[in-house]
Tab-separated table of C-alpha atoms in Angstrom:
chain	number	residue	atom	x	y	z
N	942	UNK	CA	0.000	0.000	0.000
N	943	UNK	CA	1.002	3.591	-0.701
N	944	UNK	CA	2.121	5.946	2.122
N	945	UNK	CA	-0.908	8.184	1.787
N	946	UNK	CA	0.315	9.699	5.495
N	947	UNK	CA	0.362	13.075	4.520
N	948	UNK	CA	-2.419	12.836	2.030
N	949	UNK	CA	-4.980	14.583	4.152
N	950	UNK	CA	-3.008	17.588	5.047
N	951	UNK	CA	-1.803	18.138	1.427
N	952	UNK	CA	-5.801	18.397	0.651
N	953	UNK	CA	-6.525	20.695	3.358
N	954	UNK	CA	-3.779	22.858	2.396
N	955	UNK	CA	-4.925	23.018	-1.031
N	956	UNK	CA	-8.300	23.418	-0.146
N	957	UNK	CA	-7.458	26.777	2.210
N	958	UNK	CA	-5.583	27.720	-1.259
N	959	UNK	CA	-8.190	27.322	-3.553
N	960	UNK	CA	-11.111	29.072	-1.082
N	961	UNK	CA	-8.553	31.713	-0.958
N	962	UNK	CA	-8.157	32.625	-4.137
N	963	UNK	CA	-12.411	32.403	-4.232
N	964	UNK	CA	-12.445	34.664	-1.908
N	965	UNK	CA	-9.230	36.365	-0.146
N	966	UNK	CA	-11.020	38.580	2.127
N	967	UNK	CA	-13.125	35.460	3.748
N	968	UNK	CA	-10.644	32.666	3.756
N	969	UNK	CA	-6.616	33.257	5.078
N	970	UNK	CA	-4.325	30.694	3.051
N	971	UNK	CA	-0.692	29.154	4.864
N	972	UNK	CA	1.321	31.935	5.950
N	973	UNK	CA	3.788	32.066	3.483
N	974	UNK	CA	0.983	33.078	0.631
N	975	UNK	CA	0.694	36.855	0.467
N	976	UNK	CA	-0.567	37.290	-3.059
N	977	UNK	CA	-2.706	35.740	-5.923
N	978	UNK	CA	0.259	34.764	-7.931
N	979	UNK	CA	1.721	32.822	-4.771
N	980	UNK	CA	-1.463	30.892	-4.046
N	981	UNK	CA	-1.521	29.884	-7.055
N	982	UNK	CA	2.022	28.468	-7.496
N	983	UNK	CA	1.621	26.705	-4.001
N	984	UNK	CA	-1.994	25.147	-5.699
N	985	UNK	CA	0.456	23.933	-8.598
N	986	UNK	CA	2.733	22.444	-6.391
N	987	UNK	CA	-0.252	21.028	-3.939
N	988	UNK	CA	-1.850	19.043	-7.012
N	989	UNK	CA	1.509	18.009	-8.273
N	990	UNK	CA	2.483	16.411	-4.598
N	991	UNK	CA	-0.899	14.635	-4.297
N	992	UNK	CA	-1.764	13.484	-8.145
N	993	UNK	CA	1.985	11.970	-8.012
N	994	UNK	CA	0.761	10.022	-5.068
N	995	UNK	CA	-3.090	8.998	-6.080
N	996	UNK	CA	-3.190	8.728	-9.708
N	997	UNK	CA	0.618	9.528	-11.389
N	998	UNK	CA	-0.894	8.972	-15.019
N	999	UNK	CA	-2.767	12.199	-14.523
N	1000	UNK	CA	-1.052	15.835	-15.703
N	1001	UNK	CA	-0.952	17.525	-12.516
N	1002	UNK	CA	-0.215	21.413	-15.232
N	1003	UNK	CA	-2.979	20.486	-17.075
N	1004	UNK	CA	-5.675	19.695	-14.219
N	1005	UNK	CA	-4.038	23.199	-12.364
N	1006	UNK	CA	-4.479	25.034	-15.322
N	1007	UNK	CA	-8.140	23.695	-15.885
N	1008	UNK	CA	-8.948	23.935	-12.138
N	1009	UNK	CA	-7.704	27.553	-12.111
N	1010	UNK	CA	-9.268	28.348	-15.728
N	1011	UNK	CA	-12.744	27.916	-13.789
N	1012	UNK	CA	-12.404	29.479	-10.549
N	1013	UNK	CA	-14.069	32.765	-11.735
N	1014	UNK	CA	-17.614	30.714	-12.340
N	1015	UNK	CA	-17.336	28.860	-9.328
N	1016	UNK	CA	-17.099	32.113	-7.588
N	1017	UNK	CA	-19.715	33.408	-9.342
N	1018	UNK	CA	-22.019	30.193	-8.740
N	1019	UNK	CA	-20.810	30.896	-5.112
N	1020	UNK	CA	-21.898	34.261	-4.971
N	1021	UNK	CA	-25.700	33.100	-6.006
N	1022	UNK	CA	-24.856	30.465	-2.971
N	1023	UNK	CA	-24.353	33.563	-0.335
N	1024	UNK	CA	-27.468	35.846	-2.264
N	1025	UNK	CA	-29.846	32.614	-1.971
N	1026	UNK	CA	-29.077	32.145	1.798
N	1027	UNK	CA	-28.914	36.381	2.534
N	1028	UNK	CA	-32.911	36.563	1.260
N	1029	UNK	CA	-34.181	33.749	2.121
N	1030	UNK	CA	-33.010	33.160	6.325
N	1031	UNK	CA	-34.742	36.707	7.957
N	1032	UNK	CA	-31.600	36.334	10.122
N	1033	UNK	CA	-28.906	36.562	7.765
N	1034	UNK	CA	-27.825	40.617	9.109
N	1035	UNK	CA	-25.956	40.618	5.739
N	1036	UNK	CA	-23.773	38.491	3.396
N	1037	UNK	CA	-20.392	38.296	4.919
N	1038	UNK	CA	-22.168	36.732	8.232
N	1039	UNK	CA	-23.425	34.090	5.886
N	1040	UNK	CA	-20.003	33.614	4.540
N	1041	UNK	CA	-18.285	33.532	7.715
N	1042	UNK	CA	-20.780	31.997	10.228
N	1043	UNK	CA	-23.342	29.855	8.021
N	1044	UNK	CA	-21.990	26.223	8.048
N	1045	UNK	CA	-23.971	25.526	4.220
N	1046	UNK	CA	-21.519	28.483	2.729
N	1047	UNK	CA	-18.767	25.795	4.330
N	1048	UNK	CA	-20.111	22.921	2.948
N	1049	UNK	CA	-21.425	24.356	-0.041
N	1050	UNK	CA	-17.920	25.870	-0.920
N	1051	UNK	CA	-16.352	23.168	-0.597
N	1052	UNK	CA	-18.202	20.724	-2.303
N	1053	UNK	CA	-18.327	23.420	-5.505
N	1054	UNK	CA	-14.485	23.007	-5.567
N	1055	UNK	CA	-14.569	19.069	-5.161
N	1056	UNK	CA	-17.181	18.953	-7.927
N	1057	UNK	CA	-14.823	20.482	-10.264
N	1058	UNK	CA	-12.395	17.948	-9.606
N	1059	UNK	CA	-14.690	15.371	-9.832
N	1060	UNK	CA	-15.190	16.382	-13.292
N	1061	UNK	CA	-11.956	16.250	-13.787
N	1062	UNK	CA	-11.910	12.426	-12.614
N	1063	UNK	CA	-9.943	12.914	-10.095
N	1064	UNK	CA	-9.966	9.948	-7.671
N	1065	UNK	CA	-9.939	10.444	-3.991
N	1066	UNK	CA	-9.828	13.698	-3.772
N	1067	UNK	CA	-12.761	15.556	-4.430
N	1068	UNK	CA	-14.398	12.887	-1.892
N	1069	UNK	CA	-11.900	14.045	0.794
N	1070	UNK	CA	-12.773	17.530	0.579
N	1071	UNK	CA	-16.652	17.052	0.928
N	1072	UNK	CA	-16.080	14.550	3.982
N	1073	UNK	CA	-13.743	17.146	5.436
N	1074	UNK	CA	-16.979	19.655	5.114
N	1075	UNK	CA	-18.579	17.148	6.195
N	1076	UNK	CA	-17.188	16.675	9.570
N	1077	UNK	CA	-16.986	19.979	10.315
N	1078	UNK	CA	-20.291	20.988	9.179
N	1079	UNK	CA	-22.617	17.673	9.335
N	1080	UNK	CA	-23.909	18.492	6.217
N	1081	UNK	CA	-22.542	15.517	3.591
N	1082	UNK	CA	-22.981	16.488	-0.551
N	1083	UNK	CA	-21.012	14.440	-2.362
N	1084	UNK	CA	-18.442	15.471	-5.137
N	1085	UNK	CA	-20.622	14.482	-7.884
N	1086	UNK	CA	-23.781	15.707	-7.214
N	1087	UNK	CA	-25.109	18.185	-9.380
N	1088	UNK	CA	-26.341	21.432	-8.334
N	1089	UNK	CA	-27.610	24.537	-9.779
N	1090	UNK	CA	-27.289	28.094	-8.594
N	1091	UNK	CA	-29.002	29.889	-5.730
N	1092	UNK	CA	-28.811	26.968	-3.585
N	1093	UNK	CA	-29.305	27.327	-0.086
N	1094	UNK	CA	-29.441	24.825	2.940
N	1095	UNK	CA	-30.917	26.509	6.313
N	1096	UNK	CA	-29.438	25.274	9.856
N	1097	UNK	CA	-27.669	22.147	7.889
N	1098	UNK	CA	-27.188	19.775	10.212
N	1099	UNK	CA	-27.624	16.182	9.279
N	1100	UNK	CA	-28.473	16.819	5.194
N	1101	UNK	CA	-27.236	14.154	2.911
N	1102	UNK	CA	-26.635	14.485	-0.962
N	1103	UNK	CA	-26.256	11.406	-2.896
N	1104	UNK	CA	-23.824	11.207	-5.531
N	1105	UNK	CA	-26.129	10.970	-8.617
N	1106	UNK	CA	-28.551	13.639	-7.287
N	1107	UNK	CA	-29.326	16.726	-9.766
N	1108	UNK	CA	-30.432	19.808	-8.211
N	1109	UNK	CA	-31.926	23.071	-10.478
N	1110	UNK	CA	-32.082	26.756	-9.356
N	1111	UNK	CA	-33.119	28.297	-6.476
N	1112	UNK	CA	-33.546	24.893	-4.225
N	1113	UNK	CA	-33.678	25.367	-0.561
N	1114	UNK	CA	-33.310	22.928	1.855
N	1115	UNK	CA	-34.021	22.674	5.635
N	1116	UNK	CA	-32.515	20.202	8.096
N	1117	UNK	CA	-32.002	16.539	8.421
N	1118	UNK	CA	-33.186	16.373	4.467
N	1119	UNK	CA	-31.865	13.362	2.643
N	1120	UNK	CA	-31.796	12.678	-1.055
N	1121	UNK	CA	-31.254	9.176	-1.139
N	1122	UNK	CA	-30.970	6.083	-3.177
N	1123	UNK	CA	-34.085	4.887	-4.852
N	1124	UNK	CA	-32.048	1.293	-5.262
N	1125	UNK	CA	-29.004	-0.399	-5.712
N	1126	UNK	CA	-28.626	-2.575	-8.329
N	1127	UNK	CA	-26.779	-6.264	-7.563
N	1128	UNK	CA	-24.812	-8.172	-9.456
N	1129	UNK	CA	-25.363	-11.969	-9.343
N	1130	UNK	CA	-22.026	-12.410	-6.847
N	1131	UNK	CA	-24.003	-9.915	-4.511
N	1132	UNK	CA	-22.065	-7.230	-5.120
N	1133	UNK	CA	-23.386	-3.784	-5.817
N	1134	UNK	CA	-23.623	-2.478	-8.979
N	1135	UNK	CA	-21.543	1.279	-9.426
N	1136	UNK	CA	-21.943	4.002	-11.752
N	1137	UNK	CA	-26.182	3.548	-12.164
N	1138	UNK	CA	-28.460	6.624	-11.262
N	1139	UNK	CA	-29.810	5.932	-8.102
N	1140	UNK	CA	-30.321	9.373	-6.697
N	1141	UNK	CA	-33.598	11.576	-7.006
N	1142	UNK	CA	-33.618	14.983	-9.500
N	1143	UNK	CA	-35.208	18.175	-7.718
N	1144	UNK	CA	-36.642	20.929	-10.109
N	1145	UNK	CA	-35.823	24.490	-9.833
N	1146	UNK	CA	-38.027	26.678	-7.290
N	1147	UNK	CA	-38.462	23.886	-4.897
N	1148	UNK	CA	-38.602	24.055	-0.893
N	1149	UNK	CA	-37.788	20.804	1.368
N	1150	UNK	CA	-38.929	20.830	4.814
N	1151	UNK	CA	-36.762	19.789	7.670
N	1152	UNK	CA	-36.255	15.816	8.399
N	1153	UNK	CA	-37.579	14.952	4.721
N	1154	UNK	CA	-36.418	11.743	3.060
N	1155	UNK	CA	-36.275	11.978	-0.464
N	1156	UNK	CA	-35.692	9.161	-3.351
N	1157	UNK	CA	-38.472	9.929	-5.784
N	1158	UNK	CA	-37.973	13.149	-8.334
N	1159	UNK	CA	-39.562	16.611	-7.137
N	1160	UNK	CA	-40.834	18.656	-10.123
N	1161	UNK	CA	-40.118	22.049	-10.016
N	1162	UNK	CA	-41.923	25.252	-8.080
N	1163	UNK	CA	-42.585	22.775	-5.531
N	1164	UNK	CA	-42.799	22.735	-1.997
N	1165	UNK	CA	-42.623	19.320	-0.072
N	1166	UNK	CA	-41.907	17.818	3.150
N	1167	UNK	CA	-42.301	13.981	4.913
N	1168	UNK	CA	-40.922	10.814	4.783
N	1169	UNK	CA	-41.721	9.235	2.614
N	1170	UNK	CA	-41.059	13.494	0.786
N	1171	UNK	CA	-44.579	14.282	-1.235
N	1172	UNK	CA	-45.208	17.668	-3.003
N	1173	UNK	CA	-47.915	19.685	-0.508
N	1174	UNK	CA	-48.127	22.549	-2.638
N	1175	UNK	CA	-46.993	24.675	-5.635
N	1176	UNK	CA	-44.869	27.386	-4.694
N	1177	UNK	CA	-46.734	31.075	-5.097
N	1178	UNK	CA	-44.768	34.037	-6.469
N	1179	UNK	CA	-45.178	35.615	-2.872
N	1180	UNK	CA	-42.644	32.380	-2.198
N	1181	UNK	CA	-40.794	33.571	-4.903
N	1182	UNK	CA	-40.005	36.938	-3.562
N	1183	UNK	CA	-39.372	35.659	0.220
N	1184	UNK	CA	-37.101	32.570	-0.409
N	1185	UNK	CA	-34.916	33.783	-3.299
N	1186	UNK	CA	-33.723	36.611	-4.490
N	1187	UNK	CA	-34.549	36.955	-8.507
């Protein structure tokens, strides 16, 4: 087996790196980065120390350059993140509290990073990431989820996102909400069967109430709640104008 030993600290570093350069007045990077072209160097030499180790075959100056190349629309998919959770919790006072105290801007932040190196099939470590936001935050999303801007989770704790879950615009969740497996698939040895959709699809508009478990598709401009989750309602456009901002 390799020595993966310092394999979780090289990932934490680089993840302090990359939320830096996001967002350099939120998140402080090691203390030798001072500037933009620094953190970014020290992300070049992060990915170069850990692809080397998990998967060598893999250009560690090409997946930089790519990971770097789409920083700018993460931040901006981030930014809908903080706008989604500043209009629709009455007690957000204002943005930077929902940036600095909310724990969904942690987890959701981190898991938009992880997902672009998911994309980039990058084993390992996007996972790492989201189970480090995970344990800090209780709130689990996995790498390769899909999920569409102005997404908001309220209080957090205890949400679960399965891997092949797709999430539109302007989706808010509440507490203790999973979106589960509908099945696993097994082979005849009994093993299970990877790679298969097995995770539900929310719409766009759509509100989940606190403690819901959810492994059937929600459509969209819905709002619904139990376990098993069932639509209640349609939202209004007085929802509209309370739970997101347009």
């Amino acid at each position: 087996m390799l020595n993966y030993a310092r394999l979780k600290e090289r990932q934490l570093h680089l993840l302090a790196l990359l939320r830096f350069l996001l967002y350099p007045n939120v998140f402080a990077p090691a203390a030798e980065v001072h500037t933009k072209a620094e953190a970014e160097s020290a992300v070049r030499t992060q990915l170069r120390d850990i692809l080397e180790l998990i998967c060598p075959d893999i250009s560690p100056e090409d997946t930089a350059n790519t990971l770097l190349a789409r920083l700018p629309a993460v931040r901006k998919m981030l930014d809908t993140d903080v706008q989604a959770a500043y209009e629709g919790d009455p007690a957000a006072t204002c943005r930077e509290e929902v940036m600095l105290a909310y724990p969904a801007f942690e987890a959701i932040s981190v898991f938009r990073i992880a997902h672009e190196l998911y994309r980039l099939y990058i084993p390992m470590l996007p996972r790492m990431m989201t189970e480090y936001a995970h344990s800090v935050t209780g709130i689990d999303i996995h790498p390769g989820a899909e999920i569409g801007p102005y997404f908001f989770i309220d209080h957090g704790t205890g949400v679960v996102i399965g891997e092949t879950t797709v999430i539109g615009a302007h989706v808010k969740l509440y507490q203790g909400v999973t979106l589960g497996a509908k099945s696993f698939a097994v082979q005849p040895d009994g093993t299970l069967v990877k790679g298969r959709k097995r995770h539900p699809d929310i719409g766009s508009n759509v509100v989940i109430g606190g403690g819901s478990v959810v492994v059937r598709d929600i459509p969209d401009n819905s709002v619904a709640v139990g376990n098993p989750c069932h639509v209640i309602r349609a939202i209004t456009d007085e929802d509209k104008k309370t739970c997101w901002s347009r």
